[in-house]
Short mmCIF file of C-alpha atoms and ligand atoms in Angstrom, two decimals:
data_model
loop_
_atom_site.label_atom_id
_atom_site.label_comp_id
_atom_site.label_asym_id
_atom_site.label_seq_id
_atom_site.Cartn_x
_atom_site.Cartn_y
_atom_site.Cartn_z
CA UNK J 1 16.88 20.79 -0.46
CA UNK J 2 20.13 20.99 1.45
CA UNK J 3 22.21 18.37 3.48
CA UNK J 4 22.23 14.88 3.64
CA UNK J 5 21.23 13.23 0.76
CA UNK J 6 17.64 11.69 0.38
CA UNK J 7 17.19 9.32 -2.21
CA UNK J 8 19.09 5.92 -2.60
CA UNK J 9 20.14 7.46 -6.13
CA UNK J 10 21.67 10.71 -4.82
CA UNK J 11 23.61 9.07 -2.46
CA UNK J 12 24.97 6.38 -4.99
CA UNK J 13 23.25 3.55 -3.09
CA UNK J 14 21.09 1.87 -5.01
CA UNK J 15 18.58 -1.01 -3.69
CA UNK J 16 18.69 -4.61 -4.97
CA UNK J 17 15.26 -5.04 -7.17
CA UNK J 18 15.45 -8.31 -5.76
CA UNK J 19 16.29 -9.04 -2.29
CA UNK J 20 16.15 -5.26 -1.62
CA UNK J 21 19.83 -4.77 -0.44
CA UNK J 22 20.83 -0.98 -0.28
CA UNK J 23 24.52 -1.56 -2.33
CA UNK J 24 26.97 1.47 -2.09
CA UNK J 25 28.20 2.04 -5.92
CA UNK J 26 30.80 4.44 -7.05
CA UNK J 27 29.48 7.74 -7.87
CA UNK J 28 28.70 8.58 -11.53
CA UNK J 29 28.25 4.89 -12.23
CA UNK J 30 25.56 3.94 -15.05
CA UNK J 31 25.57 0.43 -13.91
CA UNK J 32 27.49 -1.85 -11.01
CA UNK J 33 27.90 -4.97 -11.71
CA UNK J 34 25.65 -7.42 -8.88
CA UNK J 35 24.28 -7.32 -5.82
CA UNK J 36 26.99 -8.70 -3.16
CA UNK J 37 24.12 -10.77 -1.24
CA UNK J 38 21.96 -12.03 -4.23
CA UNK J 39 23.95 -11.82 -7.47
CA UNK J 40 21.23 -9.82 -9.18
CA UNK J 41 22.27 -7.19 -11.90
CA UNK J 42 22.22 -3.39 -10.15
CA UNK J 43 20.41 -0.65 -11.56
CA UNK J 44 19.63 2.72 -10.06
CA UNK J 45 15.89 2.32 -11.81
CA UNK J 46 14.95 -0.08 -14.11
CA UNK J 47 16.74 0.08 -16.96
CA UNK J 48 14.22 1.24 -20.62
CA UNK J 49 11.37 1.52 -18.20
CA UNK J 50 9.55 4.35 -20.10
CA UNK J 51 10.16 2.32 -23.58
CA UNK J 52 9.35 -0.48 -22.47
CA UNK J 53 6.42 0.64 -20.64
CA UNK J 54 4.99 2.51 -23.79
CA UNK J 55 5.73 -0.66 -25.82
CA UNK J 56 3.67 -2.73 -23.94
CA UNK J 57 1.10 0.05 -23.58
CA UNK J 58 0.94 0.51 -27.05
CA UNK J 59 0.36 -3.40 -28.02
CA UNK J 60 -1.81 -4.07 -25.52
CA UNK J 61 -3.92 -1.05 -26.46
CA UNK J 62 -3.54 -3.03 -30.50
CA UNK J 63 -4.89 -5.89 -29.04
CA UNK J 64 -7.80 -4.51 -26.92
CA UNK J 65 -10.40 -3.82 -30.16
CA UNK J 66 -10.05 -7.38 -31.57
CA UNK J 67 -10.43 -8.67 -28.06
CA UNK J 68 -13.74 -6.92 -27.95
CA UNK J 69 -15.04 -6.98 -30.80
CA UNK J 70 -14.32 -10.66 -31.99
CA UNK J 71 -16.37 -13.03 -30.55
CA UNK J 72 -14.82 -15.69 -27.86
CA UNK J 73 -16.61 -18.03 -27.88
CA UNK J 74 -19.18 -20.50 -30.08
CA UNK J 75 -22.02 -22.37 -28.31
CA UNK J 76 -23.75 -25.06 -30.42
CA UNK J 77 -26.89 -26.60 -29.67
CA UNK J 78 -29.05 -29.08 -31.18
CA UNK J 79 -27.62 -27.56 -34.57
CA UNK J 80 -28.07 -24.17 -33.65
CA UNK J 81 -24.73 -21.88 -33.56
CA UNK J 82 -24.62 -18.92 -31.61
CA UNK J 83 -21.31 -16.45 -30.80
CA UNK J 84 -20.36 -14.67 -27.82
CA UNK J 85 -18.17 -11.24 -27.65
CA UNK J 86 -17.19 -10.19 -24.20
CA UNK J 87 -19.90 -7.82 -23.93
CA UNK J 88 -22.59 -10.12 -25.30
CA UNK J 89 -21.70 -12.21 -22.62
CA UNK J 90 -21.96 -9.49 -19.91
CA UNK J 91 -25.60 -8.79 -21.53
CA UNK J 92 -26.47 -12.52 -21.45
CA UNK J 93 -26.33 -12.48 -17.70
CA UNK J 94 -27.85 -9.37 -17.25
CA UNK J 95 -30.61 -10.48 -18.74
CA UNK J 96 -31.34 -13.47 -16.90
CA UNK J 97 -31.03 -11.10 -13.68
CA UNK J 98 -27.68 -12.82 -12.52
CA UNK J 99 -26.67 -8.38 -12.61
CA UNK J 100 -23.53 -8.99 -9.56
CA UNK J 101 -21.89 -11.88 -11.59
CA UNK J 102 -22.65 -9.63 -15.38
CA UNK J 103 -20.92 -6.42 -12.96
CA UNK J 104 -17.80 -8.99 -12.44
CA UNK J 105 -17.40 -9.86 -15.22
CA UNK J 106 -18.20 -6.48 -17.00
CA UNK J 107 -15.60 -5.01 -14.60
CA UNK J 108 -12.78 -7.34 -14.69
CA UNK J 109 -13.10 -7.57 -18.67
CA UNK J 110 -13.99 -4.24 -19.77
CA UNK J 111 -13.24 -1.62 -17.57
CA UNK J 112 -9.61 -3.15 -15.93
CA UNK J 113 -8.30 -3.62 -19.09
CA UNK J 114 -8.92 -0.18 -20.31
CA UNK J 115 -8.39 1.53 -16.85
CA UNK J 116 -5.21 0.39 -16.61
CA UNK J 117 -4.21 1.26 -20.53
CA UNK J 118 -5.55 4.99 -19.08
CA UNK J 119 -3.44 5.26 -15.87
CA UNK J 120 -0.36 3.69 -17.59
CA UNK J 121 -0.21 6.34 -20.02
CA UNK J 122 -1.17 9.16 -17.73
CA UNK J 123 1.34 8.15 -15.88
CA UNK J 124 4.10 7.77 -18.50
CA UNK J 125 3.27 11.18 -19.76
CA UNK J 126 3.48 13.20 -16.51
CA UNK J 127 7.25 11.32 -16.11
CA UNK J 128 8.15 12.59 -19.23
CA UNK J 129 6.67 16.23 -18.38
CA UNK J 130 8.42 15.79 -15.16
CA UNK J 131 5.06 16.78 -13.64
CA UNK J 132 5.32 17.42 -9.27
CA UNK J 133 1.30 16.90 -8.90
CA UNK J 134 0.50 14.86 -6.03
CA UNK J 135 3.73 12.30 -6.54
CA UNK J 136 2.06 10.22 -3.73
CA UNK J 137 -1.43 9.78 -4.93
CA UNK J 138 0.09 8.69 -8.90
CA UNK J 139 2.36 6.05 -7.18
CA UNK J 140 -0.72 4.64 -5.15
CA UNK J 141 -2.06 4.60 -8.64
CA UNK J 142 0.65 2.89 -9.99
CA UNK J 143 0.25 0.04 -7.22
CA UNK J 144 -3.96 -0.40 -7.80
CA UNK J 145 -2.80 -1.17 -11.36
CA UNK J 146 -0.15 -3.26 -10.32
CA UNK J 147 -2.93 -5.35 -8.15
CA UNK J 148 -6.25 -5.45 -10.48
CA UNK J 149 -4.38 -6.90 -13.44
CA UNK J 150 -4.78 -10.57 -12.77
CA UNK J 151 -8.36 -10.52 -12.41
CA UNK J 152 -9.39 -9.81 -16.33
CA UNK J 153 -8.15 -13.04 -16.55
CA UNK J 154 -12.12 -13.98 -15.29
CA UNK J 155 -13.37 -14.52 -18.60
CA UNK J 156 -10.83 -16.26 -20.18
CA UNK J 157 -11.17 -18.94 -17.17
CA UNK J 158 -14.77 -19.26 -18.18
CA UNK J 159 -14.13 -19.66 -21.33
CA UNK J 160 -11.73 -22.94 -20.59
CA UNK J 161 -14.46 -24.16 -17.82
CA UNK J 162 -17.40 -23.99 -20.49
CA UNK J 163 -15.18 -25.94 -23.03
CA UNK J 164 -14.52 -28.55 -20.99
CA UNK J 165 -17.86 -29.00 -19.40
CA UNK J 166 -20.16 -28.76 -22.80
CA UNK J 167 -18.57 -30.67 -25.48
CA UNK J 168 -21.93 -33.56 -25.59
CA UNK J 169 -21.30 -33.83 -29.21
CA UNK J 170 -24.85 -33.81 -31.09
CA UNK J 171 -26.10 -31.89 -28.04
CA UNK J 172 -24.16 -29.10 -27.33
CA UNK J 173 -20.71 -28.10 -27.40
CA UNK J 174 -18.77 -24.83 -26.74
CA UNK J 175 -15.87 -23.67 -28.98
CA UNK J 176 -12.78 -20.96 -27.93
CA UNK J 177 -12.81 -18.47 -30.42
CA UNK J 178 -10.16 -16.07 -31.81
CA UNK J 179 -10.98 -13.20 -29.50
CA UNK J 180 -10.23 -15.09 -26.57
CA UNK J 181 -6.35 -15.13 -27.86
CA UNK J 182 -6.62 -11.22 -28.21
CA UNK J 183 -7.67 -11.33 -24.70
CA UNK J 184 -5.09 -12.85 -23.13
CA UNK J 185 -2.52 -11.10 -24.79
CA UNK J 186 -3.98 -7.98 -23.40
CA UNK J 187 -4.40 -9.48 -19.78
CA UNK J 188 -0.35 -10.68 -20.19
CA UNK J 189 0.73 -7.59 -21.83
CA UNK J 190 -0.76 -5.37 -19.69
CA UNK J 191 0.68 -7.11 -16.22
CA UNK J 192 4.57 -7.04 -17.97
CA UNK J 193 3.75 -3.39 -18.83
CA UNK J 194 2.80 -2.56 -15.17
CA UNK J 195 6.19 -4.42 -14.08
CA UNK J 196 8.12 -2.70 -16.64
CA UNK J 197 7.08 0.67 -15.48
CA UNK J 198 9.63 1.99 -12.45
CA UNK J 199 7.26 4.49 -9.67
CA UNK J 200 10.16 6.08 -8.61
CA UNK J 201 10.85 7.80 -12.21
CA UNK J 202 7.63 9.74 -10.69
CA UNK J 203 9.68 11.01 -7.61
CA UNK J 204 12.49 11.69 -9.70
CA UNK J 205 10.81 14.56 -11.27
CA UNK J 206 9.73 16.28 -8.61
CA UNK J 207 13.81 16.41 -6.89
CA UNK J 208 15.03 17.61 -10.32
CA UNK J 209 11.93 19.93 -9.94
CA UNK J 210 13.23 21.08 -6.65
CA UNK J 211 17.06 21.22 -6.81
CA UNK E 1 19.89 -0.13 9.00
CA UNK E 2 19.77 2.27 5.99
CA UNK E 3 17.21 1.39 3.32
CA UNK E 4 16.10 2.93 0.43
CA UNK E 5 11.93 2.62 -0.45
CA UNK E 6 11.48 0.31 -3.40
CA UNK E 7 8.59 2.54 -4.87
CA UNK E 8 10.12 6.39 -4.32
CA UNK E 9 13.87 5.96 -3.38
CA UNK E 10 13.62 7.56 -0.43
CA UNK E 11 16.37 6.66 2.46
CA UNK E 12 15.23 5.58 5.96
CA UNK E 13 16.79 4.62 9.35
CA UNK E 14 15.47 1.76 9.73
CA UNK E 15 15.53 0.75 13.49
CA UNK E 16 14.67 -2.80 15.22
CA UNK E 17 10.85 -3.75 14.20
CA UNK E 18 9.01 -5.70 16.19
CA UNK E 19 7.10 -8.90 15.14
CA UNK E 20 3.74 -8.25 13.16
CA UNK E 21 5.03 -4.79 12.81
CA UNK E 22 4.90 -2.90 9.41
CA UNK E 23 7.33 -0.08 8.40
CA UNK E 24 5.90 1.66 5.74
CA UNK E 25 7.67 4.80 3.35
CA UNK E 26 6.88 8.24 5.45
CA UNK E 27 6.57 9.80 1.80
CA UNK E 28 4.89 7.63 -0.38
CA UNK E 29 3.54 4.87 2.41
CA UNK E 30 5.18 2.36 -0.11
CA UNK E 31 6.08 -1.17 2.02
CA UNK E 32 9.37 -1.07 3.56
CA UNK E 33 9.30 -3.95 5.89
CA UNK E 34 6.88 -6.45 7.87
CA UNK E 35 8.05 -8.56 10.05
CA UNK E 36 6.13 -11.79 10.71
CA UNK E 37 5.85 -13.98 14.21
CA UNK E 38 7.81 -17.25 13.44
CA UNK E 39 7.32 -15.92 10.01
CA UNK E 40 9.32 -18.78 8.34
CA UNK E 41 8.22 -21.62 10.50
CA UNK E 42 4.40 -20.35 9.86
CA UNK E 43 4.96 -20.56 5.66
CA UNK E 44 6.69 -23.57 5.90
CA UNK E 45 3.59 -24.97 7.37
CA UNK E 46 1.11 -23.76 5.43
CA UNK E 47 3.06 -24.49 2.16
CA UNK E 48 3.12 -28.04 3.37
CA UNK E 49 -1.11 -27.70 3.98
CA UNK E 50 -1.08 -25.84 0.08
CA UNK E 51 0.78 -29.20 -1.20
CA UNK E 52 -1.93 -31.44 -0.17
CA UNK E 53 -4.53 -29.32 -0.97
CA UNK E 54 -3.22 -28.54 -4.56
CA UNK E 55 -2.73 -32.43 -5.21
CA UNK E 56 -6.27 -32.97 -4.18
CA UNK E 57 -7.61 -30.34 -6.00
CA UNK E 58 -5.89 -31.50 -9.08
CA UNK E 59 -6.66 -35.62 -8.52
CA UNK E 60 -10.30 -35.01 -9.01
CA UNK E 61 -12.63 -33.59 -10.74
CA UNK E 62 -14.20 -29.96 -9.59
CA UNK E 63 -17.41 -30.11 -11.49
CA UNK E 64 -19.89 -32.41 -12.90
CA UNK E 65 -22.06 -31.37 -15.78
CA UNK E 66 -25.75 -33.38 -16.00
CA UNK E 67 -27.44 -33.01 -19.57
CA UNK E 68 -30.67 -35.18 -20.12
CA UNK E 69 -28.47 -38.11 -18.34
CA UNK E 70 -24.86 -37.15 -20.37
CA UNK E 71 -22.43 -36.73 -17.66
CA UNK E 72 -19.57 -34.28 -18.53
CA UNK E 73 -16.75 -34.05 -14.73
CA UNK E 74 -13.65 -31.55 -15.56
CA UNK E 75 -10.96 -31.72 -13.77
CA UNK E 76 -8.49 -28.40 -13.51
CA UNK E 77 -6.50 -29.60 -17.11
CA UNK E 78 -9.06 -31.37 -19.17
CA UNK E 79 -10.29 -27.26 -19.99
CA UNK E 80 -6.73 -26.78 -21.10
CA UNK E 81 -6.47 -29.90 -23.12
CA UNK E 82 -9.87 -28.99 -24.59
CA UNK E 83 -8.85 -25.73 -25.66
CA UNK E 84 -5.77 -27.44 -27.08
CA UNK E 85 -7.60 -29.73 -28.63
CA UNK E 86 -10.21 -26.99 -30.34
CA UNK E 87 -7.05 -25.74 -31.70
CA UNK E 88 -6.42 -22.58 -28.90
CA UNK E 89 -2.52 -23.89 -27.77
CA UNK E 90 -1.82 -19.98 -26.82
CA UNK E 91 -5.24 -20.01 -24.24
CA UNK E 92 -4.07 -23.30 -23.36
CA UNK E 93 -0.78 -22.42 -22.68
CA UNK E 94 -1.62 -19.56 -20.77
CA UNK E 95 -4.88 -21.55 -18.71
CA UNK E 96 -2.04 -23.87 -17.94
CA UNK E 97 0.18 -21.66 -16.94
CA UNK E 98 -1.59 -19.43 -14.55
CA UNK E 99 -4.29 -21.89 -12.83
CA UNK E 100 -1.73 -24.96 -12.35
CA UNK E 101 1.94 -24.58 -13.31
CA UNK E 102 2.52 -21.12 -11.29
CA UNK E 103 0.56 -22.32 -8.31
CA UNK E 104 2.44 -25.42 -8.36
CA UNK E 105 5.81 -23.65 -8.95
CA UNK E 106 4.97 -21.04 -5.87
CA UNK E 107 4.65 -23.86 -3.20
CA UNK E 108 7.46 -25.64 -5.09
CA UNK E 109 10.25 -23.03 -4.77
CA UNK E 110 8.44 -21.76 -1.22
CA UNK E 111 9.41 -25.36 0.14
CA UNK E 112 12.54 -25.66 -1.50
CA UNK E 113 13.98 -22.43 0.22
CA UNK E 114 12.56 -22.25 3.12
CA UNK E 115 12.76 -26.42 4.55
CA UNK E 116 16.44 -25.49 4.12
CA UNK E 117 16.37 -22.15 5.41
CA UNK E 118 14.68 -23.22 8.92
CA UNK E 119 17.50 -26.19 9.45
CA UNK E 120 19.96 -22.99 8.98
CA UNK E 121 21.36 -24.15 5.74
CA UNK E 122 21.46 -22.34 1.88
CA UNK E 123 19.88 -24.42 -0.45
CA UNK E 124 21.66 -25.13 -3.78
CA UNK E 125 20.62 -21.73 -6.05
CA UNK E 126 18.83 -20.19 -2.92
CA UNK E 127 18.79 -16.47 -4.72
CA UNK E 128 18.06 -17.28 -7.66
CA UNK E 129 15.35 -20.16 -6.58
CA UNK E 130 14.01 -16.88 -4.38
CA UNK E 131 14.26 -14.57 -7.39
CA UNK E 132 11.58 -17.04 -9.59
CA UNK E 133 9.21 -17.07 -6.42
CA UNK E 134 8.67 -13.69 -6.83
CA UNK E 135 8.79 -13.54 -10.63
CA UNK E 136 5.73 -16.49 -10.40
CA UNK E 137 3.51 -14.73 -7.72
CA UNK E 138 1.64 -12.44 -9.89
CA UNK E 139 0.88 -15.19 -12.60
CA UNK E 140 -0.55 -17.60 -10.14
CA UNK E 141 -4.57 -17.10 -10.75
CA UNK E 142 -6.36 -19.28 -8.79
CA UNK E 143 -8.20 -17.17 -6.76
CA UNK E 144 -9.24 -15.92 -10.43
CA UNK E 145 -10.18 -19.25 -11.68
CA UNK E 146 -12.31 -19.85 -8.52
CA UNK E 147 -14.46 -16.64 -10.03
CA UNK E 148 -14.63 -17.98 -13.48
CA UNK E 149 -16.02 -21.17 -12.25
CA UNK E 150 -18.61 -19.24 -10.50
CA UNK E 151 -19.20 -17.28 -13.51
CA UNK E 152 -19.59 -20.59 -15.43
CA UNK E 153 -22.04 -22.29 -12.93
CA UNK E 154 -24.17 -19.77 -13.38
CA UNK E 155 -24.24 -19.62 -16.88
CA UNK E 156 -24.85 -23.37 -17.43
CA UNK E 157 -27.62 -23.45 -14.59
CA UNK E 158 -29.87 -23.13 -16.73
CA UNK E 159 -28.98 -25.49 -19.69
CA UNK E 160 -28.37 -28.41 -16.90
CA UNK E 161 -27.41 -29.62 -13.76
CA UNK E 162 -23.69 -28.68 -12.39
CA UNK E 163 -22.48 -30.54 -9.37
CA UNK E 164 -19.60 -29.22 -7.54
CA UNK E 165 -16.79 -31.96 -6.51
CA UNK E 166 -14.89 -32.79 -4.07
CA UNK E 167 -11.82 -30.63 -5.40
CA UNK E 168 -13.31 -27.03 -5.21
CA UNK E 169 -13.45 -27.14 -2.12
CA UNK E 170 -9.92 -28.62 -1.69
CA UNK E 171 -8.74 -25.92 -4.17
CA UNK E 172 -10.62 -23.20 -2.18
CA UNK E 173 -8.86 -24.18 1.00
CA UNK E 174 -5.95 -23.78 -1.52
CA UNK E 175 -6.42 -20.72 -2.08
CA UNK E 176 -6.72 -19.77 1.29
CA UNK E 177 -3.78 -21.50 3.23
CA UNK E 178 -1.54 -20.34 0.14
CA UNK E 179 -1.93 -16.61 0.69
CA UNK E 180 -1.47 -16.82 4.26
CA UNK E 181 1.82 -18.70 3.39
CA UNK E 182 2.85 -15.49 1.40
CA UNK E 183 1.54 -13.04 3.12
CA UNK E 184 3.34 -14.52 6.60
CA UNK E 185 6.61 -14.44 4.42
CA UNK E 186 9.13 -11.53 5.19
CA UNK E 187 11.73 -11.87 2.58
CA UNK E 188 13.96 -9.87 4.40
CA UNK E 189 14.27 -12.64 6.77
CA UNK E 190 15.32 -15.27 4.44
CA UNK E 191 17.88 -12.85 2.51
CA UNK E 192 19.32 -12.00 6.28
CA UNK E 193 19.43 -15.45 7.05
CA UNK E 194 21.65 -16.08 3.59
CA UNK E 195 23.81 -13.31 4.64
CA UNK E 196 25.93 -11.67 2.88
CA UNK E 197 27.84 -13.84 -0.10
CA UNK E 198 31.66 -13.91 -1.03
ZN1 ZN L 301 8.59 5.91 -0.62
#
């Protein structure tokens, strides 16, 4: 491409991450001090985006297995104790004919976290390889990951509400278990991972290939 | 005005955007700007309503659970306290943060920034407060909590009678009102009213 620069970075204009003001910086600067309007530090791209996102994705993947294998709660009713994993909770809902809710819990707790991890790894690898394949679709994929992550909290909230409602001493109690801690870690880590990824890196690869 | 897309860095010359209109990046479809009619005033009104609903939602029990005559009631924070007692401080903190503190902070920051801006003044540490609002937003998960309530109630339905409380309705309304407040807000308009410092 020739003529006027097409991107902010090529024009030595960086967008403030907080107030979105386009700020002119000296050409070749690694980082300019601060945004003149809101005072936030200015960067051409989120600093250390790939490294941070990789680290968070790996940490979340490590927590994903215990989150699904360990019980998230134990129900004690009339002396009988029964532990539930996330999957056995889904199966319970299915057996009782509540398949729409079973679907909600399955999608939110099992499918969404793994989908997020797969998409983020795919984006990280495609950026590393400077892929030119469908940047607009990959950007859209990134926006989806950002938007759906919060829904994985559903099961943590279910456990909390059950714990609060069922504490009737001898009759029944529900206790949270360590699987819930790992599960909470997966949600938090994947949310921060999506936030640390910079989608502009997707387009940088395309531009370098064009230049 | 020259702006760069936040998602792909493409430069755009952005003319005057009509109220109610949305400008998107022509390359990646990223949101450049969405202008709202009376954005700030509408957001302030909705945030005030949200503050009232938040107080109601937290002051009263939102569910009662009747098992063979033994009744337990729960407010938003009871579950957090029980988790704490069960030696689950991490989960207690996460639930408290996402279902109570983040929404509270979100409503407070909206009012803290927008009430003075609406009156033509710049609040103390406005940039920092407005930045914090953007960071808090993803962690405010009341609508997810509501789905959690639905699943929990269904699971308990076979065990005992679950009665929804008044605050459950306030809670549901709060979700709608706060979502409306956030979507009627045009952050660019707020920053423009702040102007360029120094
Ligand atoms: Zn774009």
